[in-house]
Amino acid sequence: MNAIIEMARKNVDQAEVYHLQRELLPVEFDAEGLSVIKAKHIEGVALRAICKGRLGYSTSTDLTHPAAIVDAAVATAAYGDETDLRFPGHAIDPIDGIHHPETAALSAEQLVSLGEAIQECILADTSDVEIGVSLQKTVDHVRMANTDGLDAEETRSSVSVSLEVTRAKSGDIFTVGDVYKAREIGDLAVADITRRVLHLLRLGVDTVSAPSGSLPVVFTPTGTLALLWPLIIGLSGKSVLLGLSPLGGKIGEAVFDSRFGLIDDSRLVTGAAAGSFDDEGVPTERTTLVESGTLKRFYYDLRTAKQAGVDSTGNGYKSGLIGGSSFRSAPNATLSNLVISTGDATEGDLIRGIKNGLLVDGVMGLGQGNLHAGDFSNNVSAAFLIEDGRIMGRVKNVMLAGNSYDLLLHHLIGLGDRANWVYGRFSCPAIAVDNVNVAAK
Amino acid sequence: MKGIIRQAIADSSADYTEIRIERRWLNRVLFQREELETLESATELGGVVRCLKNGGWGISVFNDLTGLSKHVGEAAAMAAVVAARTDDSVVLAGVPVIEDEVRVELEHDFRAVPLQRKVELAQSYNGIILGESDKITATYVQYVDRFMETTFANSEGSYLVQELPDITLLLGAAASDGKGDIQQGMEYVGKAGGFELVEGMEEHAQIAAKRALAMLEAKPVEGGQHTVILDPRLAGVFIHEAFGHFCEADFLFKNPRMAKIMTLGTEFGGPDLQVVDEGFIPGGQGNVPYDDEGVRRGKTHLIKKGRLHSLIHSRETAGRMGAAPTGNARAVSYEYEPIVRMTNTYIENGTSTFRKMIKNVERGIYAVDAYGGQTEFEQFSFSAAYAYEIVNGEVGDLVRNVVLSGNLFETLRSIDAIGDDLEVGGGPGGCGKGGQSPLPVTTGAPHIRIRNVTIGGK
């Protein structure tokens, strides 16, 4: 990596190297038991180079040829976009607890044992299901350096479980799933991992016919993503710059119900996206995006911040909307750990308050509908009928449609008092809203 | 290299060992609005070892190729842990040992095209879209080329080297009415081919912009049950997403009750419904001369005369079911092991025509292309890119927010007309399965008509 920086220094005005060494140990169970164990040793670099005010980019996994990596970045810079970007050289404040040597040392056998315990726990409760479990140890060692003096490194280790349980009868299939991530394996308790899935399986034993119309809906923490997806896009500084966000120009305005708040917190070590610096070497921070319904800030990477004339919020990540970060993609304005404000009702209270409506735990095809305008439109994958405050059974073939901005401003019924991590990086309570368009077949 | 690979395999303690080494070169140009948003050039070099020992699988993935034998040892050790914990034992179906080299010749090899030309071409299309109207508020013009060379060797003696080119162009436009409504228009092409594919696309850039503008004026579709005609692109995405994935034998092993529904010979549609997965069509992005287990490409009828005819297989699933491997074991990259995947998947031509099938539709929807879709077992849901009303047998006004959803098996039975205008095509997306995405595939169909499709709307 030093070779690349030194070589680049001679050829370009500014250079930034991102170096990832990733050790993964995935252990996978299918319906018939342990199916495969993999050991992955991934190593790659990404080089951003600014030559004569133009930005170039190259990536490679072939570290034996540093000159080729520099040449490729310089070549792209020749035709690259003009930029007045300045790579940062700030000091980095480390985060405690982001790496545990015990996590890094986890063996395949330890992960296998946890997977077996999860399967046994579910089968002890219900026998007519197929269980898929994947467990994974991740150890990322990230090193970043740039020609402005940045030289930062961090090891981030975690262990995750993803669980998918399916009950299939003739012509009817019901799947519930969950993803849990933790910094230490001891934080992944079998009872916690299986409780929600087993609860949903019990609620879904009977199917009932669904109502249609404009109805109240309680989204479970997992279900809230359908509602939050348009906001995740609309709060991006990039969407605002492109003129695609309806929130553009509304900083300081009450755009949501006063009980609703959103914080992007990359320093929250329990969140899967935690890190002391982002993928551009910018020190991370806790960014309040929405407070008591009022729009406070958008989130930015270096480039969009520069264009908007503000500071980066430390949200330059090499990843898509729900993660999957690697060295390959160029950094983009992306949320880290998104924390949604909690309310004072339990999920049970929210359900009991509904006379005729739905409980929605999952939808198909996240990201469908005209997201920029705030519209979502999804078929449900796991949803239940609520009548007089009680769950009557599972509903199928139901389309949900609505506008997130409208629902969270005018039709918020309440927020749950407990947040769960969804996909490890969205901390969500249950959310109840009225006036969701429900179309049953 | 060949000697080192052969030696590492020879030293393996596993019952079966395979090594796949992959090299790829990639260039990507992306314009958004006036900005050259992304310009990148990447090279990848990596490998994967897969070992079968006492009936269990172990895998080792790496970028540093210097320790090949070490990774073979690691994969074998992982396999032993699996074998010790599980009763069922993997058996691979037998296939011929092959040594071959598949090189490609491109009409206009994109590797010889200077980066500047690629940037300028994308920029010119971007300019056309931006210039169409003041209401065009955003663009997404992306050019990607990728050239891949894979080397495959296994302990049975096969040794294969093949080249796979891939080039795509996406022309996206977003228009705004200035009052918060934003609509999109998109055109795209993709091919296992040369640079000629992406040239001369000026008209398509204009079409994308014009459609985004027209969508601003489109009225929301009325939700409910409709007779729907799908264009070849949307019908192709439907058959791949909603049906094709059920024909993947590994999926069925994990879902035994689903496997019962997918019994060979079961009637799923009318006698003129035929669905094919074919490992090679000229320029098909899903082409695999040899799959990632070294099995020669196939042409598999998934549905023949309305009945389930065959599944698609890897050596493992074929071995378990006593079937023949179909050449469908594919990995998205060296970071992954091969799993059962589609290649070029399409509905074969029927005897109807678009004219005939629309003629007696009093009210319905003509849905074109897909922006996205998802399935969860037999439930599917797709967003049409755009759609028109059908009124008294004719294509009427543009409508928006068309999301089709339903039950696969009911929907297949409700196909009541299949056209004779098959088109198979690719694009910038790809198929995702088991965390492996995007895998290049193509999909296609003639126009098809389906009764009683649920369409969400407001």
Coordinates of N, CA, C and O in Angstrom, one line a residue, chain A residues 25 28 30-32 34-44 56-62 72 75-77 79-81 108-109 112-113 116 128-130 166 168-169 171-173 175 238 241-245 303 307 327-330 332 363-366 368-370 372-373 375 377 379 381 396-397 399 401 437 441, chain B residues 23 32-33 35-46 57-63 71 74 78 81-82 85-86 88 115-116 119 137-138 174 180-183 225 253-258 261 320 334-337 372-383 401 403 405-407 410 452-454 456-458:
Chain A
L25 N -15.7 -16.3 7.4 CA -15.9 -17.8 7.7 C -17.4 -18.0 7.7 O -18.0 -18.0 8.8
E28 N -23.0 -22.7 6.6 CA -24.3 -22.7 6.1 C -25.1 -24.1 6.3 O -24.5 -25.1 6.0
D30 N -28.8 -26.0 5.6 CA -30.0 -26.0 4.9 C -31.0 -26.9 5.6 O -30.7 -27.4 6.7
A31 N -32.1 -27.2 4.9 CA -33.2 -28.0 5.6 C -32.6 -29.3 6.1 O -33.1 -29.9 7.0
E32 N -31.6 -29.8 5.4 CA -31.1 -31.1 5.7 C -29.8 -31.1 6.6 O -29.2 -32.1 6.9
L34 N -26.0 -29.2 8.1 CA -24.8 -28.5 7.7 C -24.5 -28.8 6.2 O -24.4 -29.9 5.8
S35 N -24.4 -27.8 5.4 CA -24.2 -28.0 3.9 C -22.8 -27.7 3.5 O -22.2 -28.3 2.6
V36 N -22.2 -26.5 4.0 CA -20.9 -26.1 3.5 C -20.3 -25.2 4.5 O -20.9 -24.4 5.2
I37 N -18.9 -25.2 4.5 CA -18.1 -24.2 5.3 C -17.1 -23.6 4.3 O -16.5 -24.4 3.5
K38 N -17.0 -22.3 4.3 CA -16.1 -21.6 3.4 C -15.1 -20.8 4.2 O -15.5 -20.3 5.3
A39 N -13.9 -20.7 3.7 CA -13.0 -19.8 4.3 C -12.6 -18.8 3.2 O -12.2 -19.2 2.1
K40 N -12.8 -17.5 3.4 CA -12.5 -16.6 2.4 C -11.5 -15.6 2.8 O -11.6 -15.0 3.9
H41 N -10.5 -15.4 2.0 CA -9.4 -14.4 2.3 C -9.4 -13.4 1.2 O -8.7 -13.7 0.1
I42 N -10.1 -12.3 1.3 CA -10.2 -11.3 0.3 C -9.3 -10.2 0.6 O -9.2 -9.7 1.7
E43 N -8.6 -9.8 -0.5 CA -7.7 -8.6 -0.3 C -7.7 -7.8 -1.6 O -7.5 -8.3 -2.7
G44 N -8.0 -6.5 -1.4 CA -8.0 -5.7 -2.6 C -7.8 -4.2 -2.3 O -7.8 -3.8 -1.1
G56 N -9.7 10.2 -11.0 CA -9.6 8.9 -11.6 C -9.8 7.8 -10.5 O -9.6 8.1 -9.3
Y57 N -10.1 6.6 -11.0 CA -10.4 5.5 -10.0 C -10.0 4.2 -10.6 O -10.3 3.9 -11.7
S58 N -9.4 3.4 -9.8 CA -9.1 2.0 -10.2 C -9.1 1.1 -9.0 O -8.9 1.6 -7.8
T59 N -9.4 -0.1 -9.2 CA -9.4 -1.1 -8.1 C -8.7 -2.4 -8.7 O -8.6 -2.6 -9.9
S60 N -8.1 -3.1 -7.7 CA -7.4 -4.4 -8.1 C -7.3 -5.3 -7.0 O -7.2 -4.9 -5.8
T61 N -7.2 -6.6 -7.3 CA -6.9 -7.6 -6.3 C -5.5 -8.1 -6.6 O -5.1 -9.0 -5.9
D62 N -4.9 -7.6 -7.6 CA -3.6 -8.1 -8.0 C -2.5 -7.1 -7.4 O -2.1 -6.2 -8.1
A72 N -3.8 2.7 -14.1 CA -5.2 2.7 -14.5 C -6.0 3.9 -13.9 O -6.8 4.5 -14.6
A75 N -5.0 6.9 -15.9 CA -5.7 6.8 -17.2 C -7.2 7.3 -17.1 O -7.6 8.1 -18.0
T76 N -7.9 6.9 -16.1 CA -9.3 7.3 -16.0 C -9.3 8.8 -15.6 O -10.2 9.5 -16.0
A77 N -8.3 9.3 -14.9 CA -8.3 10.7 -14.5 C -8.2 11.6 -15.7 O -8.7 12.7 -15.7
Y79 N -9.6 11.5 -18.4 CA -11.0 11.8 -19.0 C -12.0 12.1 -17.8 O -13.1 12.3 -18.1
G80 N -11.5 12.0 -16.6 CA -12.4 12.1 -15.5 C -13.0 13.5 -15.3 O -12.6 14.4 -16.0
D81 N -13.9 13.5 -14.4 CA -14.7 14.7 -14.2 C -13.8 15.7 -13.4 O -13.0 15.3 -12.6
A108 N -14.8 -22.7 13.0 CA -15.9 -23.2 12.3 C -16.8 -24.1 13.2 O -18.0 -24.0 13.2
E109 N -16.2 -24.9 14.1 CA -16.9 -25.7 15.0 C -17.8 -24.9 15.9 O -18.9 -25.3 16.2
V112 N -20.7 -23.8 14.0 CA -21.6 -24.9 13.7 C -22.5 -25.3 14.9 O -23.7 -25.5 14.8
S113 N -21.8 -25.2 16.1 CA -22.6 -25.5 17.4 C -23.7 -24.5 17.6 O -24.8 -24.9 17.9
E116 N -26.5 -25.3 15.1 CA -27.3 -26.5 15.6 C -28.2 -26.2 16.7 O -29.4 -26.7 16.7
D128 N -43.1 -28.8 11.6 CA -43.4 -28.9 10.2 C -42.8 -27.8 9.4 O -43.4 -27.1 8.5
V129 N -41.5 -27.5 9.6 CA -40.9 -26.4 9.0 C -39.5 -26.8 8.4 O -38.9 -27.8 8.8
E130 N -39.1 -26.0 7.4 CA -37.7 -26.1 6.9 C -36.9 -25.0 7.4 O -37.4 -23.8 7.3
T166 N -39.4 -21.8 6.9 CA -40.5 -21.9 5.9 C -41.4 -23.0 6.3 O -41.0 -24.1 6.6
A168 N -44.4 -25.0 4.6 CA -45.1 -25.2 3.3 C -46.1 -26.2 3.4 O -45.9 -27.3 3.9
K169 N -47.3 -25.9 3.0 CA -48.4 -26.8 2.8 C -48.8 -26.8 1.4 O -48.4 -25.9 0.7
G171 N -49.8 -25.7 -1.8 CA -50.3 -24.5 -2.4 C -50.2 -23.3 -1.4 O -50.6 -22.2 -1.8
D172 N -49.5 -23.5 -0.3 CA -49.4 -22.3 0.6 C -48.0 -22.4 1.2 O -47.6 -23.4 1.8
I173 N -47.3 -21.3 1.1 CA -45.9 -21.3 1.7 C -45.8 -20.0 2.5 O -46.2 -18.9 2.1
T175 N -43.0 -17.9 4.8 CA -41.6 -17.8 5.2 C -41.4 -16.6 6.1 O -41.9 -15.6 5.8
K238 N -27.2 13.6 -2.1 CA -27.1 13.4 -3.5 C -28.4 13.6 -4.2 O -28.5 14.2 -5.2
L241 N -29.2 17.2 -4.3 CA -28.4 17.9 -5.4 C -29.0 17.6 -6.8 O -29.0 18.5 -7.7
L242 N -29.5 16.4 -7.0 CA -30.0 16.0 -8.3 C -31.4 16.5 -8.5 O -32.0 16.3 -9.5
G243 N -31.9 17.1 -7.4 CA -33.3 17.7 -7.6 C -34.4 16.6 -7.5 O -35.5 16.8 -7.9
L244 N -34.0 15.4 -6.9 CA -34.9 14.3 -6.9 C -35.6 14.1 -5.6 O -36.5 13.3 -5.4
S245 N -35.2 14.9 -4.6 CA -35.7 14.7 -3.2 C -36.8 15.7 -2.9 O -36.6 16.9 -3.0
R303 N -17.8 14.3 -2.0 CA -18.1 14.9 -3.3 C -19.4 15.7 -3.2 O -19.5 16.8 -3.6
Q307 N -20.1 19.8 -3.4 CA -21.1 20.4 -4.4 C -22.1 21.2 -3.7 O -22.6 22.2 -4.2
F327 N -14.2 -3.3 -1.4 CA -13.3 -2.3 -1.8 C -13.6 -1.8 -3.2 O -13.1 -0.8 -3.7
R328 N -14.5 -2.5 -3.9 CA -14.6 -2.3 -5.4 C -15.3 -1.0 -5.7 O -14.8 -0.2 -6.6
S329 N -16.5 -0.8 -5.1 CA -17.2 0.4 -5.6 C -16.7 1.7 -5.1 O -16.1 1.7 -4.0
A330 N -16.8 2.7 -5.8 CA -16.3 4.1 -5.4 C -17.3 4.5 -4.2 O -18.4 4.1 -4.2
N332 N -19.9 6.5 -2.0 CA -21.1 7.2 -2.4 C -21.8 7.6 -1.1 O -21.5 7.0 0.0
V363 N -42.4 -7.3 3.3 CA -42.9 -7.1 2.0 C -42.0 -7.7 0.9 O -40.8 -7.9 1.2
M364 N -42.5 -7.9 -0.2 CA -41.7 -8.4 -1.3 C -41.2 -7.2 -2.1 O -41.9 -6.2 -2.3
G365 N -40.0 -7.3 -2.7 CA -39.5 -6.2 -3.6 C -39.3 -4.9 -3.0 O -39.9 -3.9 -3.5
L366 N -38.6 -4.8 -1.9 CA -38.3 -3.5 -1.4 C -37.7 -2.6 -2.5 O -36.9 -3.0 -3.3
Q368 N -39.8 -0.9 -4.6 CA -40.6 -0.8 -5.8 C -41.5 0.4 -5.6 O -41.9 0.8 -4.5
G369 N -41.9 1.0 -6.7 CA -42.7 2.2 -6.6 C -41.9 3.4 -7.0 O -40.7 3.3 -7.1
N370 N -42.5 4.5 -7.0 CA -41.8 5.8 -7.3 C -41.2 6.3 -6.1 O -41.7 7.2 -5.4
H372 N -38.6 8.2 -5.3 CA -38.2 9.6 -5.2 C -39.4 10.4 -4.7 O -39.3 11.4 -3.9
A373 N -40.6 10.1 -5.2 CA -41.7 10.8 -4.9 C -42.3 10.4 -3.5 O -43.1 11.0 -2.9
D375 N -43.4 7.3 -2.9 CA -44.4 6.2 -3.0 C -43.8 4.8 -2.8 O -42.7 4.5 -3.4
S377 N -45.0 0.6 -3.1 CA -46.0 -0.3 -3.6 C -45.5 -1.7 -3.5 O -44.5 -2.0 -4.3
N379 N -46.1 -6.1 -2.6 CA -46.9 -7.2 -2.1 C -46.4 -7.6 -0.8 O -45.2 -7.6 -0.5
S381 N -45.2 -10.2 2.2 CA -44.7 -11.6 2.3 C -45.1 -12.2 3.6 O -45.3 -13.3 3.7
K396 N -52.7 -13.2 2.6 CA -51.8 -13.4 1.4 C -52.4 -12.6 0.3 O -53.5 -12.1 0.3
N397 N -51.5 -12.4 -0.8 CA -51.9 -11.7 -2.0 C -52.5 -10.3 -1.7 O -53.5 -10.0 -2.2
M399 N -51.6 -6.2 -1.7 CA -50.7 -5.2 -2.1 C -50.9 -4.0 -1.1 O -52.0 -3.6 -0.8
A401 N -49.9 0.1 -0.7 CA -49.4 1.2 -1.4 C -49.6 2.4 -0.5 O -50.5 2.5 0.2
N437 N -53.1 2.2 1.6 CA -53.9 1.6 0.6 C -53.7 0.1 0.6 O -52.6 -0.3 0.3
K441 N -56.4 -9.5 -3.3 CA -56.9 -10.2 -4.5 C -58.1 -11.0 -4.1 O -58.1 -11.8 -3.1
Chain B
R23 N -9.7 -14.1 -14.0 CA -9.1 -12.8 -14.2 C -10.2 -12.0 -14.9 O -10.8 -12.5 -15.8
Q32 N -24.4 11.2 -14.5 CA -25.7 11.5 -13.9 C -25.8 13.0 -14.0 O -25.0 13.8 -13.5
R33 N -26.9 13.5 -14.6 CA -27.1 14.9 -14.9 C -25.8 15.4 -15.7 O -25.4 14.7 -16.6
E35 N -22.9 15.5 -14.6 CA -21.6 15.0 -14.0 C -21.2 13.6 -14.6 O -22.0 12.7 -14.8
L36 N -19.9 13.5 -14.7 CA -19.3 12.2 -14.9 C -19.2 11.6 -13.5 O -18.3 11.9 -12.8
E37 N -20.2 10.8 -13.1 CA -20.3 10.4 -11.8 C -19.3 9.3 -11.4 O -18.6 9.4 -10.4
T38 N -19.1 8.4 -12.3 CA -18.1 7.3 -12.1 C -17.3 7.0 -13.3 O -17.9 6.9 -14.4
L39 N -16.0 6.9 -13.2 CA -15.2 6.4 -14.3 C -14.2 5.5 -13.6 O -13.4 5.9 -12.8
E40 N -14.3 4.2 -13.8 CA -13.4 3.3 -13.1 C -12.9 2.2 -14.0 O -13.5 1.8 -15.0
S41 N -11.8 1.7 -13.6 CA -11.1 0.7 -14.3 C -10.6 -0.3 -13.3 O -9.9 0.1 -12.4
A42 N -11.0 -1.5 -13.4 CA -10.7 -2.5 -12.4 C -10.1 -3.8 -13.0 O -10.4 -4.2 -14.1
T43 N -9.2 -4.4 -12.3 CA -8.7 -5.7 -12.6 C -8.9 -6.6 -11.4 O -8.7 -6.2 -10.3
E44 N -9.3 -7.8 -11.7 CA -9.5 -8.8 -10.6 C -8.7 -10.0 -10.9 O -8.7 -10.5 -12.1
L45 N -8.1 -10.5 -9.9 CA -7.4 -11.8 -10.0 C -7.7 -12.6 -8.7 O -7.5 -12.0 -7.6
G46 N -8.3 -13.7 -8.8 CA -8.6 -14.5 -7.6 C -8.9 -15.9 -8.0 O -9.0 -16.3 -9.1
W57 N -18.8 -30.7 1.7 CA -18.1 -29.6 0.9 C -17.3 -28.7 1.8 O -17.8 -28.2 2.8
G58 N -16.1 -28.3 1.3 CA -15.4 -27.2 2.0 C -14.8 -26.3 0.9 O -14.5 -26.8 -0.2
I59 N -14.7 -25.0 1.2 CA -14.3 -24.1 0.1 C -13.3 -23.1 0.7 O -13.4 -22.7 1.8
S60 N -12.4 -22.7 -0.2 CA -11.4 -21.7 0.2 C -11.3 -20.7 -0.9 O -11.1 -21.1 -2.1
V61 N -11.4 -19.4 -0.6 CA -11.4 -18.3 -1.6 C -10.2 -17.4 -1.3 O -9.9 -17.2 -0.1
F62 N -9.5 -16.9 -2.3 CA -8.3 -16.2 -2.1 C -8.0 -15.3 -3.2 O -8.4 -15.5 -4.4
N63 N -7.2 -14.2 -2.9 CA -6.7 -13.3 -4.0 C -5.2 -13.6 -4.2 O -4.7 -13.3 -5.3
H71 N -4.4 -23.5 0.2 CA -5.9 -23.3 0.1 C -6.6 -24.6 -0.2 O -7.7 -24.8 0.3
E74 N -6.8 -26.2 3.2 CA -7.9 -25.5 4.0 C -9.3 -26.0 3.6 O -10.1 -26.3 4.4
M78 N -12.1 -28.0 5.9 CA -13.5 -27.5 6.1 C -14.4 -28.6 5.7 O -15.5 -28.8 6.4
V81 N -14.9 -31.1 8.4 CA -15.8 -30.7 9.5 C -17.2 -30.9 9.1 O -18.0 -31.4 9.9
V82 N -17.6 -30.6 7.9 CA -18.9 -30.7 7.4 C -19.3 -32.2 7.4 O -20.4 -32.6 7.9
R85 N -20.4 -33.8 10.6 CA -21.6 -33.4 11.3 C -22.8 -33.7 10.5 O -23.9 -33.3 10.9
T86 N -22.7 -34.3 9.3 CA -23.9 -34.5 8.6 C -24.0 -35.9 8.0 O -23.0 -36.6 7.8
D88 N -26.0 -37.0 5.3 CA -26.1 -37.2 3.9 C -24.8 -36.8 3.1 O -24.2 -35.9 3.5
L115 N -10.4 4.5 -23.6 CA -11.3 4.9 -22.6 C -12.1 6.2 -23.0 O -13.2 6.4 -22.7
Q116 N -11.3 7.1 -23.6 CA -11.9 8.4 -24.1 C -13.1 8.2 -24.9 O -14.1 8.9 -24.8
V119 N -16.1 7.2 -22.8 CA -16.6 8.4 -22.1 C -17.4 9.3 -23.0 O -18.5 9.7 -22.7
T137 N -34.7 16.3 -15.1 CA -34.0 16.7 -13.9 C -32.8 15.8 -13.6 O -31.9 16.2 -12.8
A138 N -32.8 14.6 -14.1 CA -31.7 13.7 -13.8 C -31.5 12.7 -14.9 O -32.5 12.4 -15.7
A174 N -34.9 11.0 -15.9 CA -35.9 11.3 -14.9 C -36.5 12.7 -15.2 O -35.7 13.6 -15.4
G180 N -43.1 18.2 -7.5 CA -42.8 17.0 -6.7 C -43.0 15.7 -7.3 O -42.6 14.6 -6.8
D181 N -43.6 15.7 -8.5 CA -43.8 14.4 -9.2 C -42.5 14.1 -10.1 O -42.1 15.0 -10.9
I182 N -42.0 12.9 -10.0 CA -40.8 12.6 -10.7 C -41.1 11.2 -11.4 O -41.5 10.3 -10.8
Q183 N -40.8 11.1 -12.7 CA -41.0 9.9 -13.4 C -39.8 9.5 -14.2 O -39.0 10.4 -14.6
Q225 N -58.3 -6.3 -10.7 CA -58.0 -7.4 -11.6 C -58.2 -7.0 -13.0 O -59.2 -6.5 -13.4
F253 N -34.4 -29.0 -3.4 CA -33.9 -29.9 -2.3 C -34.1 -29.2 -1.0 O -34.4 -29.8 0.1
K254 N -34.0 -27.9 -1.0 CA -34.1 -27.1 0.3 C -35.6 -26.9 0.6 O -35.9 -26.4 1.7
N255 N -36.5 -27.2 -0.3 CA -37.9 -27.0 -0.1 C -38.7 -28.2 -0.6 O -39.3 -28.2 -1.7
P256 N -38.6 -29.3 0.2 CA -39.1 -30.6 -0.2 C -40.6 -30.5 -0.6 O -41.0 -31.2 -1.6
R257 N -41.4 -29.7 0.0 CA -42.8 -29.7 -0.3 C -43.0 -29.0 -1.6 O -43.9 -29.3 -2.4
M258 N -42.2 -28.0 -1.9 CA -42.2 -27.3 -3.2 C -41.8 -28.3 -4.3 O -42.3 -28.3 -5.4
I261 N -44.7 -30.1 -5.7 CA -45.5 -29.4 -6.7 C -44.8 -29.4 -8.0 O -45.4 -29.5 -9.1
R320 N -27.9 -36.5 -7.1 CA -28.9 -36.9 -6.1 C -30.2 -37.4 -6.8 O -30.9 -38.2 -6.2
Y334 N -15.1 -15.7 -8.6 CA -14.2 -16.6 -7.8 C -14.5 -16.6 -6.3 O -14.0 -17.4 -5.6
E335 N -15.3 -15.6 -5.9 CA -15.5 -15.5 -4.5 C -16.6 -16.5 -4.0 O -16.9 -16.7 -2.9
Y336 N -17.2 -17.2 -5.0 CA -18.3 -18.1 -4.7 C -18.2 -19.5 -5.4 O -17.5 -19.6 -6.4
E337 N -18.9 -20.4 -4.8 CA -18.9 -21.8 -5.4 C -20.1 -21.8 -6.4 O -21.0 -21.0 -6.3
G372 N -38.4 -3.9 -11.8 CA -37.9 -4.6 -10.7 C -38.9 -5.7 -10.4 O -40.1 -5.5 -10.8
G373 N -38.5 -6.7 -9.7 CA -39.5 -7.7 -9.3 C -39.0 -8.5 -8.2 O -37.8 -8.6 -8.0
Q374 N -39.9 -9.2 -7.6 CA -39.4 -10.1 -6.6 C -40.4 -11.2 -6.4 O -41.6 -11.1 -6.7
T375 N -39.9 -12.4 -6.0 CA -40.8 -13.5 -5.7 C -40.5 -14.0 -4.4 O -39.4 -13.9 -3.9
E376 N -41.5 -14.5 -3.7 CA -41.3 -15.3 -2.5 C -42.2 -16.5 -2.7 O -43.4 -16.5 -2.6
F377 N -41.5 -17.6 -3.0 CA -42.2 -18.8 -3.4 C -43.1 -18.5 -4.5 O -42.8 -17.8 -5.4
E378 N -44.4 -18.9 -4.4 CA -45.3 -18.8 -5.5 C -45.8 -17.4 -5.7 O -46.5 -17.1 -6.7
Q379 N -45.6 -16.5 -4.7 CA -46.1 -15.1 -4.8 C -45.0 -14.3 -5.6 O -43.9 -14.3 -5.2
F380 N -45.5 -13.5 -6.5 CA -44.6 -12.7 -7.3 C -45.1 -11.3 -7.3 O -46.3 -11.0 -7.1
S381 N -44.2 -10.3 -7.6 CA -44.7 -9.0 -7.8 C -43.6 -8.3 -8.6 O -42.4 -8.4 -8.4
F382 N -44.1 -7.6 -9.7 CA -43.2 -6.9 -10.7 C -43.8 -5.5 -10.9 O -44.9 -5.3 -11.1
S383 N -42.8 -4.6 -11.0 CA -43.2 -3.2 -11.5 C -43.0 -3.1 -12.9 O -41.8 -3.3 -13.4
N401 N -47.6 3.5 -12.3 CA -47.7 2.7 -11.0 C -48.3 1.3 -11.3 O -49.1 0.8 -10.5
V403 N -48.0 -2.2 -10.9 CA -47.3 -3.3 -10.2 C -48.2 -4.5 -10.3 O -49.3 -4.5 -9.8
S405 N -49.0 -8.4 -9.5 CA -48.7 -9.4 -8.5 C -49.6 -10.6 -8.5 O -50.7 -10.5 -9.1
G406 N -49.2 -11.7 -7.9 CA -50.1 -12.8 -7.9 C -49.4 -14.1 -7.6 O -48.3 -14.1 -7.1
N407 N -50.1 -15.2 -7.8 CA -49.7 -16.6 -7.6 C -49.2 -17.1 -8.9 O -49.9 -17.1 -9.9
E410 N -51.4 -20.0 -10.6 CA -52.7 -19.5 -11.2 C -52.4 -18.7 -12.4 O -53.1 -18.7 -13.4
N452 N -57.0 -12.0 -15.5 CA -57.1 -11.8 -14.0 C -55.8 -11.6 -13.3 O -55.5 -12.3 -12.3
V453 N -55.1 -10.6 -13.7 CA -53.8 -10.3 -13.0 C -54.2 -9.2 -12.0 O -54.8 -8.2 -12.3
T454 N -53.7 -9.3 -10.7 CA -53.9 -8.2 -9.8 C -52.9 -7.1 -10.0 O -51.7 -7.3 -10.1
G456 N -51.7 -3.4 -8.5 CA -51.8 -2.5 -7.4 C -51.9 -1.1 -8.0 O -51.4 -0.8 -9.0
G457 N -52.7 -0.3 -7.3 CA -52.8 1.1 -7.8 C -53.4 1.9 -6.6 O -53.4 1.5 -5.5
K458 N -53.7 3.1 -7.0 CA -54.3 3.9 -5.9 C -55.6 4.5 -6.4 O -55.9 4.5 -7.5

